[in-house]
PDB file of C-alpha atoms and ligand atoms in Angstrom:
ATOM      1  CA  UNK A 769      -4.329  14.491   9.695  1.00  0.00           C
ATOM      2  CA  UNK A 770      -2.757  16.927   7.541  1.00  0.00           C
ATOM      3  CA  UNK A 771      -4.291  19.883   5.644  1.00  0.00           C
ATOM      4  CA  UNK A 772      -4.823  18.559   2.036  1.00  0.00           C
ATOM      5  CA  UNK A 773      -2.820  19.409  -0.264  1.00  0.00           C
ATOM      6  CA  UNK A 774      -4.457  20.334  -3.702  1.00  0.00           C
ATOM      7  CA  UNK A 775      -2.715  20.342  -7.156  1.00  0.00           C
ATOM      8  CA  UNK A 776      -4.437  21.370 -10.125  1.00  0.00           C
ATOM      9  CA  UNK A 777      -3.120  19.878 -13.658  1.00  0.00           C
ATOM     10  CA  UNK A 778      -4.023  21.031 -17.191  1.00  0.00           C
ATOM     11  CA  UNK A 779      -5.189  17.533 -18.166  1.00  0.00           C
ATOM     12  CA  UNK A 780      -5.722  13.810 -18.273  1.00  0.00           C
ATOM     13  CA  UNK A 781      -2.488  13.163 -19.205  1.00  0.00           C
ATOM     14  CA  UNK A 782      -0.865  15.494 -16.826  1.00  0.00           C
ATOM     15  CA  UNK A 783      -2.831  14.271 -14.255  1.00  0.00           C
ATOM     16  CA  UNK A 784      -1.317  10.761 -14.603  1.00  0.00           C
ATOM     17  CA  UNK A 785       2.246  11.927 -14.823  1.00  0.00           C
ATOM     18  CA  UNK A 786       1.896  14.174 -11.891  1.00  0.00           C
ATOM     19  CA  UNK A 787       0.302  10.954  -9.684  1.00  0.00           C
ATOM     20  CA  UNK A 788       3.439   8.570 -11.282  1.00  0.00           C
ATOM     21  CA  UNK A 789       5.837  10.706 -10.408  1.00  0.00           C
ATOM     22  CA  UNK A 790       4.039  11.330  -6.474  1.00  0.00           C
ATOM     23  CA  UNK A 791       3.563   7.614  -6.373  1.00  0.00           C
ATOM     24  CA  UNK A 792       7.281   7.341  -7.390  1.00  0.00           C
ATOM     25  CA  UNK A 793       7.902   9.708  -4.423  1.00  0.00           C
ATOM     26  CA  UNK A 794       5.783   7.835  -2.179  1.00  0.00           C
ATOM     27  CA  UNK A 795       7.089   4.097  -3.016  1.00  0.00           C
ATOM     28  CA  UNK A 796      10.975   5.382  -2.472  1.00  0.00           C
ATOM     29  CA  UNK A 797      10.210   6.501   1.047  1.00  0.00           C
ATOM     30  CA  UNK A 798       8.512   3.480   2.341  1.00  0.00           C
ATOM     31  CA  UNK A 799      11.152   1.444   0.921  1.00  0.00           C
ATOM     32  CA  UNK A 800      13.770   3.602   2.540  1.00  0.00           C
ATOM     33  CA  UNK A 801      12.305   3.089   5.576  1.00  0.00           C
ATOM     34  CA  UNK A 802      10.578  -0.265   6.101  1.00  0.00           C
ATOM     35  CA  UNK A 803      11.888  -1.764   2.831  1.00  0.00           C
ATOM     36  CA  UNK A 804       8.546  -2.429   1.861  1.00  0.00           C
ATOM     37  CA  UNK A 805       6.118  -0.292  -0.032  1.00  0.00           C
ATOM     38  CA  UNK A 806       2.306  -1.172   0.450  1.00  0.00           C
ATOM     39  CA  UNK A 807      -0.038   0.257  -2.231  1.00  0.00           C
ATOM     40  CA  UNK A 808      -3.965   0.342  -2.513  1.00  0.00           C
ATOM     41  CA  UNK A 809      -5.100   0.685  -6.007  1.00  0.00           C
ATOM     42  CA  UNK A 810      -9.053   2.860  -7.224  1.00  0.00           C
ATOM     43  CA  UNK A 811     -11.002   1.577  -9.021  1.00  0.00           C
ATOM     44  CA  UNK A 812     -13.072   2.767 -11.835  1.00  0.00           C
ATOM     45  CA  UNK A 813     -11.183   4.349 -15.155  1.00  0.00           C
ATOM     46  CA  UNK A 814      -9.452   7.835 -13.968  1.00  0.00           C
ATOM     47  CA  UNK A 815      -6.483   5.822 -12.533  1.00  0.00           C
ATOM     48  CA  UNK A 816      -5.423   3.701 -16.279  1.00  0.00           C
ATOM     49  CA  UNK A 817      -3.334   5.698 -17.534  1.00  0.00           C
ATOM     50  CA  UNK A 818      -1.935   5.765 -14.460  1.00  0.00           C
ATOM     51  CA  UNK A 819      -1.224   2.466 -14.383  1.00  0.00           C
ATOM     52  CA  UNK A 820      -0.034   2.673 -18.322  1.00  0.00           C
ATOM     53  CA  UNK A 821       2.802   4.889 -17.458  1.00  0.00           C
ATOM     54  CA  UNK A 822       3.963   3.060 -13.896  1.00  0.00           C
ATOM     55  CA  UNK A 823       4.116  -0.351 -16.343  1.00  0.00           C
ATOM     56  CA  UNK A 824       5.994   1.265 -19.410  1.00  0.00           C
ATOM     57  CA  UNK A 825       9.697   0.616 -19.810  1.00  0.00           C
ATOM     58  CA  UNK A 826       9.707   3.385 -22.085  1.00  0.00           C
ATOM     59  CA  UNK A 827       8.614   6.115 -19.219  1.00  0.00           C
ATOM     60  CA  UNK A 828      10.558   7.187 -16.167  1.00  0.00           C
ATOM     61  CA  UNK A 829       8.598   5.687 -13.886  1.00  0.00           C
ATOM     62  CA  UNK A 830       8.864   2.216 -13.949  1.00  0.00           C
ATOM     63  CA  UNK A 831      12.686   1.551 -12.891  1.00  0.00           C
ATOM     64  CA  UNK A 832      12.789   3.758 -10.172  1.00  0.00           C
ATOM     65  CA  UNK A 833       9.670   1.390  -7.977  1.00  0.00           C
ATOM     66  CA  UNK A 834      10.741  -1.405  -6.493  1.00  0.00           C
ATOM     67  CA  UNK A 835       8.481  -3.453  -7.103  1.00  0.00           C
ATOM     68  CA  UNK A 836      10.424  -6.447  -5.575  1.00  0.00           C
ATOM     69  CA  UNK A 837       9.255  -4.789  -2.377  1.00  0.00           C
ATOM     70  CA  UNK A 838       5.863  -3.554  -3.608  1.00  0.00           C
ATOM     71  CA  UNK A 839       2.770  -4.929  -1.758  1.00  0.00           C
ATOM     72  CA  UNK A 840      -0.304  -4.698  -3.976  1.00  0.00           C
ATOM     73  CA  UNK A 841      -3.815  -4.181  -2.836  1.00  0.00           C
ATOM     74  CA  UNK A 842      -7.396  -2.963  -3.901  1.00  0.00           C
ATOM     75  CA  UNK A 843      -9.205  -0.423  -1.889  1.00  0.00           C
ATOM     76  CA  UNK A 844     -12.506  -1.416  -3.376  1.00  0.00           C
ATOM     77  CA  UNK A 845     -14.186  -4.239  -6.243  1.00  0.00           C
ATOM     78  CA  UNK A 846     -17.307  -4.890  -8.234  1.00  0.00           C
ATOM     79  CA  UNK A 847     -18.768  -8.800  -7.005  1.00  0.00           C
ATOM     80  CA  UNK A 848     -17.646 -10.285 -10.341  1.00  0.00           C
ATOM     81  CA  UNK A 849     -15.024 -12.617 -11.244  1.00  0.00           C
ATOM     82  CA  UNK A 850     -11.649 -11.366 -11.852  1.00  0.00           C
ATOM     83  CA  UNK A 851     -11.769 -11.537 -15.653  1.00  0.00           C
ATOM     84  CA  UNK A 852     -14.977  -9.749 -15.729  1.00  0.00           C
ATOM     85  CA  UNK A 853     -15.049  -6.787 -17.492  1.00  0.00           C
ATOM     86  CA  UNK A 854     -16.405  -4.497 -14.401  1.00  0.00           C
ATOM     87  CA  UNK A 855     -13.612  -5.788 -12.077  1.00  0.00           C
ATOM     88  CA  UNK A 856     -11.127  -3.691 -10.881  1.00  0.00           C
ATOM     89  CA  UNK A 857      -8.751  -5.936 -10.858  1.00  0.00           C
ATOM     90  CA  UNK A 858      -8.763  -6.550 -14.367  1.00  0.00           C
ATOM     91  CA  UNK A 859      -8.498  -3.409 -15.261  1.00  0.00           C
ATOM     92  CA  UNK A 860      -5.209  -3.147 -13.209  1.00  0.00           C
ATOM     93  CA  UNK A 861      -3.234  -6.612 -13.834  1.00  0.00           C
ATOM     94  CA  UNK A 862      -4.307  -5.074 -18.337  1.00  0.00           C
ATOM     95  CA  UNK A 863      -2.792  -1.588 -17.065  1.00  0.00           C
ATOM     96  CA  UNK A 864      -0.340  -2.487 -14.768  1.00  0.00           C
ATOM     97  CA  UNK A 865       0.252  -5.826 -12.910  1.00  0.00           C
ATOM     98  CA  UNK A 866       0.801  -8.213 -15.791  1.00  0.00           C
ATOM     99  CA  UNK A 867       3.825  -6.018 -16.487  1.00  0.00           C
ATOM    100  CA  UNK A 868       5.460  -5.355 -13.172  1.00  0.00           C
ATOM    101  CA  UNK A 869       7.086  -8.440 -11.042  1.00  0.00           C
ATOM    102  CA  UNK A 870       5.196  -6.701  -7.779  1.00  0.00           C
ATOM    103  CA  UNK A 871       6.007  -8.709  -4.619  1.00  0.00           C
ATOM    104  CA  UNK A 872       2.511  -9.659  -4.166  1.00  0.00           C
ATOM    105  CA  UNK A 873      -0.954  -8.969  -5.080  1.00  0.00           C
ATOM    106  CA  UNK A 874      -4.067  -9.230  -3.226  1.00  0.00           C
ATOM    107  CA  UNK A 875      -6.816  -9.579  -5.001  1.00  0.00           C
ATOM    108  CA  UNK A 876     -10.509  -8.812  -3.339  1.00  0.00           C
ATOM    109  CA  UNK A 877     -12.513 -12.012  -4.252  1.00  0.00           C
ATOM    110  CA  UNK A 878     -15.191 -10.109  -5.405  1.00  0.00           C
ATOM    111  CA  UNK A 879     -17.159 -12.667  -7.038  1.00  0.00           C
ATOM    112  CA  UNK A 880     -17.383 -14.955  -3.376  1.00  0.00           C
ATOM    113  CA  UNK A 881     -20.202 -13.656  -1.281  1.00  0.00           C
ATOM    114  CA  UNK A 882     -17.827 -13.801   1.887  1.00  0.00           C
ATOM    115  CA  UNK A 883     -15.522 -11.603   0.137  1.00  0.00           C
ATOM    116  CA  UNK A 884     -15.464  -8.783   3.087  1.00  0.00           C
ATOM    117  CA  UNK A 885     -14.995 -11.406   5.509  1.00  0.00           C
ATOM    118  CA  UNK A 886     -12.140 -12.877   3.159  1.00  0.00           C
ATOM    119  CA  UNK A 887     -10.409  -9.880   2.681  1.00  0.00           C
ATOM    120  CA  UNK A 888      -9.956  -8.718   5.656  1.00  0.00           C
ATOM    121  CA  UNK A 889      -8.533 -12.359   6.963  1.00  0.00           C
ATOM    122  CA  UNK A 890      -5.852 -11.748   4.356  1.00  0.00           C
ATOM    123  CA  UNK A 891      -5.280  -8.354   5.652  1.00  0.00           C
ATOM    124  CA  UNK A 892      -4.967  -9.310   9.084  1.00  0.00           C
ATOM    125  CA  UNK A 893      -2.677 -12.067   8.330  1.00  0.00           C
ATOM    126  CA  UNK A 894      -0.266  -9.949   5.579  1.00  0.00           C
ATOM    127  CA  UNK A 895       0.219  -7.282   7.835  1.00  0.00           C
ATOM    128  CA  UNK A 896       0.382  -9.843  11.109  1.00  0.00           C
ATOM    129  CA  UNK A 897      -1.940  -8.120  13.038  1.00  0.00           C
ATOM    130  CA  UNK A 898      -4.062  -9.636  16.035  1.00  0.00           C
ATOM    131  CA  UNK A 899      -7.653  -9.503  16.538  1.00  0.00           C
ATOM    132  CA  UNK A 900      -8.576  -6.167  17.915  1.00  0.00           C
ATOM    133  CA  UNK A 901      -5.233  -4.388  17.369  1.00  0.00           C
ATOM    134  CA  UNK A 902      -5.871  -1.412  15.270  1.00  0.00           C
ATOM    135  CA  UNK A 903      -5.898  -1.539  11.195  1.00  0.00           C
ATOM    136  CA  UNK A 904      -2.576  -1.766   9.430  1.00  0.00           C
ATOM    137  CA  UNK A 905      -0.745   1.576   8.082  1.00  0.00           C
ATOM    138  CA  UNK A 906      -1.400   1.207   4.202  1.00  0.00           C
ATOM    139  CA  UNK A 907       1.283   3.552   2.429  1.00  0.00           C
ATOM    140  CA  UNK A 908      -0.563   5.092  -0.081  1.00  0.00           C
ATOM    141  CA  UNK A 909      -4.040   4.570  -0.978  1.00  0.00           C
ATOM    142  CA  UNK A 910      -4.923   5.439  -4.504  1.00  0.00           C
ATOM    143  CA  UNK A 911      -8.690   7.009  -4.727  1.00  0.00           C
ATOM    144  CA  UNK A 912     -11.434   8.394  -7.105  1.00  0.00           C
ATOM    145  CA  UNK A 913     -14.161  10.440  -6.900  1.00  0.00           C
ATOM    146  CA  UNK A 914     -17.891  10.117  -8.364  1.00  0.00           C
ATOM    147  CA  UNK A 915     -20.239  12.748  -9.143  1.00  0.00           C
ATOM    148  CA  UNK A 916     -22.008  12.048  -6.206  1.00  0.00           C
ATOM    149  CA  UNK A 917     -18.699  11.910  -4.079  1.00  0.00           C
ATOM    150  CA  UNK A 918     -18.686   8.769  -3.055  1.00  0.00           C
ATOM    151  CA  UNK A 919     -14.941   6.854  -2.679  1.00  0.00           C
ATOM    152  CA  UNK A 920     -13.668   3.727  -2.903  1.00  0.00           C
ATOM    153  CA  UNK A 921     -17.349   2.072  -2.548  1.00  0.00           C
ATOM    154  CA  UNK A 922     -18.457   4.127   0.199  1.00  0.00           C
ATOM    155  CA  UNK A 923     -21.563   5.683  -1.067  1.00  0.00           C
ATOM    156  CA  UNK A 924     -23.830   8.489   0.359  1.00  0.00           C
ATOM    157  CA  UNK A 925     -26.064   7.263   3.155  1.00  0.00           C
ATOM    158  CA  UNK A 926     -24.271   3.967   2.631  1.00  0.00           C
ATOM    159  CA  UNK A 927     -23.731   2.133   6.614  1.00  0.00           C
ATOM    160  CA  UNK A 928     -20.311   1.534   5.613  1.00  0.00           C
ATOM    161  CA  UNK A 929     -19.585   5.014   6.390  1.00  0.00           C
ATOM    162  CA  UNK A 930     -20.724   4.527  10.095  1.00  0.00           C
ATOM    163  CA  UNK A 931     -18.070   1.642  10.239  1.00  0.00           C
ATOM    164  CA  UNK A 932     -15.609   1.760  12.983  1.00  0.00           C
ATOM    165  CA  UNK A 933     -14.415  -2.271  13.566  1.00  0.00           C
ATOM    166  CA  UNK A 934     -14.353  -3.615  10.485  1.00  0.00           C
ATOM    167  CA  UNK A 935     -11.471  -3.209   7.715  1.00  0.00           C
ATOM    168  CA  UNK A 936     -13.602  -4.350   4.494  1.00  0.00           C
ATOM    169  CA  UNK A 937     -17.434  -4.410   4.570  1.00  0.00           C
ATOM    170  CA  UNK A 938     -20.015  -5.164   1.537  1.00  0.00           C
ATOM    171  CA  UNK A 939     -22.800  -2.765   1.599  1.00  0.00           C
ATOM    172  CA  UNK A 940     -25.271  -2.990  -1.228  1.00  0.00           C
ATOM    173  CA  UNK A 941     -25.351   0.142  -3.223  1.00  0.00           C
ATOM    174  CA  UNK A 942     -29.270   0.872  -3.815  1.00  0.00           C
ATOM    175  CA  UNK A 943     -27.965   3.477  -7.219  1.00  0.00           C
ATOM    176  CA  UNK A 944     -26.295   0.299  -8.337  1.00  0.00           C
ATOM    177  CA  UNK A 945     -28.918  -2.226  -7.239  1.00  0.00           C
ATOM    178  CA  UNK A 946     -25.434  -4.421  -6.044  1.00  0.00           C
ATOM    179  CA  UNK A 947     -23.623  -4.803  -3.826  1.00  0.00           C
ATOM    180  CA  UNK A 948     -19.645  -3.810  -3.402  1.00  0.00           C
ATOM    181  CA  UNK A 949     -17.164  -4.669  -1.984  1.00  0.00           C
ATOM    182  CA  UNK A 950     -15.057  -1.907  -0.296  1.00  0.00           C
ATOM    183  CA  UNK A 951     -12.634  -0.859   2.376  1.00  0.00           C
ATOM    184  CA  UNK A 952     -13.716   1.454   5.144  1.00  0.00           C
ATOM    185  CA  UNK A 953     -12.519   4.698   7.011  1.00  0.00           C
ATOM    186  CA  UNK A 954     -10.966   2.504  10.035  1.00  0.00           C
ATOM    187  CA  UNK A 955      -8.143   1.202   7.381  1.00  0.00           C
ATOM    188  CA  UNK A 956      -8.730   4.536   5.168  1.00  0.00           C
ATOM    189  CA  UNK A 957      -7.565   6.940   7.785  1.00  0.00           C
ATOM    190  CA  UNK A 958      -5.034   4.719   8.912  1.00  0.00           C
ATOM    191  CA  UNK A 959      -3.068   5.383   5.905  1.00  0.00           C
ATOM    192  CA  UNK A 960       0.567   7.302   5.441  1.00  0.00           C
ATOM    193  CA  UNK A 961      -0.340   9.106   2.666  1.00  0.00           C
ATOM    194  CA  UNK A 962      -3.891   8.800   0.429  1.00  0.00           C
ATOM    195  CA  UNK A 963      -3.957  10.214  -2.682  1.00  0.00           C
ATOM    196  CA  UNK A 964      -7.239  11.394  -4.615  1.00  0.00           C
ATOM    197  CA  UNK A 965      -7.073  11.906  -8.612  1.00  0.00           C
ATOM    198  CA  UNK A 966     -10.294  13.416  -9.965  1.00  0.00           C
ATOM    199  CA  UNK A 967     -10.545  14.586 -13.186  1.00  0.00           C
ATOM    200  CA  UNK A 968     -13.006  15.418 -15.684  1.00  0.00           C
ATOM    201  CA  UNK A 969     -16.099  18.594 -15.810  1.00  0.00           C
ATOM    202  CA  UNK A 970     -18.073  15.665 -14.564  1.00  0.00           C
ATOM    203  CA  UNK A 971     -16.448  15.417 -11.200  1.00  0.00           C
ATOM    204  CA  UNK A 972     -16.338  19.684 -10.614  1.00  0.00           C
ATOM    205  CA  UNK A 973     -19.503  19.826  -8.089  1.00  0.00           C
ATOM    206  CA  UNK A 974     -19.069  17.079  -6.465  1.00  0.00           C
ATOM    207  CA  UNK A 975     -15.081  17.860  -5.827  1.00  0.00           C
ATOM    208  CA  UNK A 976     -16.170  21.372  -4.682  1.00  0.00           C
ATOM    209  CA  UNK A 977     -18.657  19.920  -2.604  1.00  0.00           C
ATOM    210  CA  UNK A 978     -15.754  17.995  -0.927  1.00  0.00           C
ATOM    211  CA  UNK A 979     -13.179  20.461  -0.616  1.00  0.00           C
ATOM    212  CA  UNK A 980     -15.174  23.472  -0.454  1.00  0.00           C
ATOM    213  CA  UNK A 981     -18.524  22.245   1.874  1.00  0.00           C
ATOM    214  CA  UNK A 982     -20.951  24.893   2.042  1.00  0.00           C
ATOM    215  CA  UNK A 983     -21.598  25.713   5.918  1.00  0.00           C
ATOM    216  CA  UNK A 984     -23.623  23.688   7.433  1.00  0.00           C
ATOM    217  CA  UNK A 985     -23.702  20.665   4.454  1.00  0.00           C
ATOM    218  CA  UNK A 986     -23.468  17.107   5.345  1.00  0.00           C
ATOM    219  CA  UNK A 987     -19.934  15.840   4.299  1.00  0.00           C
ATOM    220  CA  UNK A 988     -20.264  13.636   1.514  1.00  0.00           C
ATOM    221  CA  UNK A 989     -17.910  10.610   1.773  1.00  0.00           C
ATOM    222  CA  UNK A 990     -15.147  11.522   0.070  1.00  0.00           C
ATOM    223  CA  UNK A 991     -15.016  14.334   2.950  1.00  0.00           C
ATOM    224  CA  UNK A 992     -14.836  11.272   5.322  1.00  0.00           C
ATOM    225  CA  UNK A 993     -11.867  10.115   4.685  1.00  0.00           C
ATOM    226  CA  UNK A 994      -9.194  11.850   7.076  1.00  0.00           C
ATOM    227  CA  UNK A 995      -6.199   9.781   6.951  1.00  0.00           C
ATOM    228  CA  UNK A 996      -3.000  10.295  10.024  1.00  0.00           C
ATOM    229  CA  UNK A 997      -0.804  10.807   6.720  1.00  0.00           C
ATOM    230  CA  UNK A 998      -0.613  13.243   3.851  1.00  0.00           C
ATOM    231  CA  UNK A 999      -3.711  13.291   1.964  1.00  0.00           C
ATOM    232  CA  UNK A1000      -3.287  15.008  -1.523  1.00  0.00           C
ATOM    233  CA  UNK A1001      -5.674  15.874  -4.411  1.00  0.00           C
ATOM    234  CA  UNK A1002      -4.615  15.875  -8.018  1.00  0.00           C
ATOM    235  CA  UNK A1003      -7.078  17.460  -9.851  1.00  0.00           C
ATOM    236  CA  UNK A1004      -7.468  18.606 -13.687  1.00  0.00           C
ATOM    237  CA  UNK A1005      -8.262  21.790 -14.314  1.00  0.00           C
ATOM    238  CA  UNK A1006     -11.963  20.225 -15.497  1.00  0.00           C
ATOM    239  CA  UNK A1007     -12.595  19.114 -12.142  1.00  0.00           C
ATOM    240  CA  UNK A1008     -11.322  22.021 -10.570  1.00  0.00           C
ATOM    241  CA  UNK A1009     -13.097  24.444 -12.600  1.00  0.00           C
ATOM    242  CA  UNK A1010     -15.831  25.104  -9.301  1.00  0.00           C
ATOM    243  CA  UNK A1011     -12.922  25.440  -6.848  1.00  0.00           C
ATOM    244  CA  UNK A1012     -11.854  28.757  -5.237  1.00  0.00           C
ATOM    245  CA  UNK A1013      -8.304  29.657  -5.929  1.00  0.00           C
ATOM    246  CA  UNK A1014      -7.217  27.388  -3.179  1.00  0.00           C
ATOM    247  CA  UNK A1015      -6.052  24.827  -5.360  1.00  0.00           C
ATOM    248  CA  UNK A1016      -2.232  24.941  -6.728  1.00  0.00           C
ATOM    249  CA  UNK A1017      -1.068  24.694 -10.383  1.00  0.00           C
ATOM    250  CA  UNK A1018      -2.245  26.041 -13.656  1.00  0.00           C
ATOM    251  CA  UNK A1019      -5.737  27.566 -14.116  1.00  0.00           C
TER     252      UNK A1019
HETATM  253  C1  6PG B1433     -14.909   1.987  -8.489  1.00  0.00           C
HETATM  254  C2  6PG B1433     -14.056   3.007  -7.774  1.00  0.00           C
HETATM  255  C3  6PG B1433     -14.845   4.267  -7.612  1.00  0.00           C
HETATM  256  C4  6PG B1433     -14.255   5.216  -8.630  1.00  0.00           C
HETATM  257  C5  6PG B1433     -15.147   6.409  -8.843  1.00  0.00           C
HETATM  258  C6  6PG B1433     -14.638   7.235 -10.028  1.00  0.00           C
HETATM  259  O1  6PG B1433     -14.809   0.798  -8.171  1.00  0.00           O
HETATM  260  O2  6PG B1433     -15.613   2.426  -9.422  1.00  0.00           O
HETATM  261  O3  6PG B1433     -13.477   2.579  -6.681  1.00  0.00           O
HETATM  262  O4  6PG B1433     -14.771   4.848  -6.335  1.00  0.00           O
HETATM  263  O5  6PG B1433     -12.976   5.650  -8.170  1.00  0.00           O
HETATM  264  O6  6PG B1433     -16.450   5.931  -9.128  1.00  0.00           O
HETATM  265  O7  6PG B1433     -14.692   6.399 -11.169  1.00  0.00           O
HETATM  266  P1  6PG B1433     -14.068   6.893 -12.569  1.00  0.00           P
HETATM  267  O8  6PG B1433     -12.591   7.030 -12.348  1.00  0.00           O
HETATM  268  O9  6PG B1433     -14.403   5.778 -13.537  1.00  0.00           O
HETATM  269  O10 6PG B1433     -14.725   8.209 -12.887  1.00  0.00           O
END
């Protein structure tokens, strides 16, 4: 794994635009190279705008993905239906995927309680990879942070941390009282590049806790995710406000 990189934005805004223009970045190689680019989108809200500007013909983002070549999937979802309003999924095809002709998208089946099971099936067959070969090479993993630092839906304490066979598990999430549905560190860390956005006062202890551990901490989960590829933080200067002067960009 690389060092993480860290790159501190003023704002919301800037925060999107900085991640559209790495994802842009990001996209080009893969498609230079395997003329394919597969994509894992977060969940939750930090990443809509996000979306917004990768979708809008009026920004300089759109025409420069090919999204002809752009493989679409979900590193984590709610167990709802796809038009509920907690899914993940709907919040992407609103933000992004009913506006881009992407080359496929695979959705988790959240609301089908063998959704793990399904997911990974798809997985295995997209990427054409036999049973007990190693996890396919995402090329960039989109990811959020919580206030407790948990990722994707791996949660503290949760046993989908201690995963190490399967791609996709469904813990239940006690601080939820449901269960998700999420992928885990095998397919995480298998990733080229996985990029982090975090922004928000909301987020600044528990993204200090992750990039800054105090000595002898536990790492939280976000901490668990070590990818073999780049693995890059774009923070706002509200999240970063508990961070050293490690982090790059504007104070
Ligand atoms: C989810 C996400 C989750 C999210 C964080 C941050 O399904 O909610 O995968 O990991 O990224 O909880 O959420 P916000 O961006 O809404 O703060």
């Amino acid at each position: 794994m690389s060092e993480p990189v860290v790159r501190r934005v003023a704002d919301p805004e800037a925060l999107a635009r900085a991640a559209a223009g790495e994802l842009v970045r990001v996209a080009t190689r893969a498609v230079g190279e395997r003329d394919a680019f597969a994509l894992a989108l977060a969940g939750g809200e930090t990443p809509r705008r996000l979306y917004e500007l990768l979708a809008d013909p009026r920004e300089p983002f759109r025409d420069r993905i090919a999204w002809s070549r752009t493989h679409v999937f979900f590193g984590d979802e709610r167990p709802v239906p796809p038009d509920h309003r907690d899914s993940n999924f709907r919040m992407a095809r609103e933000a992004l995927l009913g506006r881009v002709p992407a080359a496929s998208v695979h959705r988790i089946r959240g609301e089908d309680p063998a959704a793990a099971e399904e997911y990974e099936a798809e997985l295995r067959r997209f990427f054409a990879i036999p049973a007990g070969e190693a996890p396919p090479r995402l090329d960039l993993v989109l990811l959020g942070l919580g206030t407790d630092a948990h990722t994707a839906s791996l949660f503290p304490r949760s046993p989908a941390l201690e995963e190490r066979r399967r791609w996709v598990a469904a813990p239940f999430v006690e601080r939820l009282g449901t269960r998700r549905i999420t992928l885990t560190l095998p397919i995480l860390d298998r990733a080229r590049a996985v990029l982090f956005l975090v922004s928000g006062g909301d987020k600044a202890e528990a993204l200090a806790r992750v990039l800054e551990p105090a000595a002898g901490e536990e790492l939280p989960p976000a901490a668990r995710v070590r990818p073999e590829g780049e693995i890059l933080w774009f923070v706002d200067r509200a999240a970063a406000s508990r961070l050293g002067a490690a982090a790059e960009g504007p104070t």
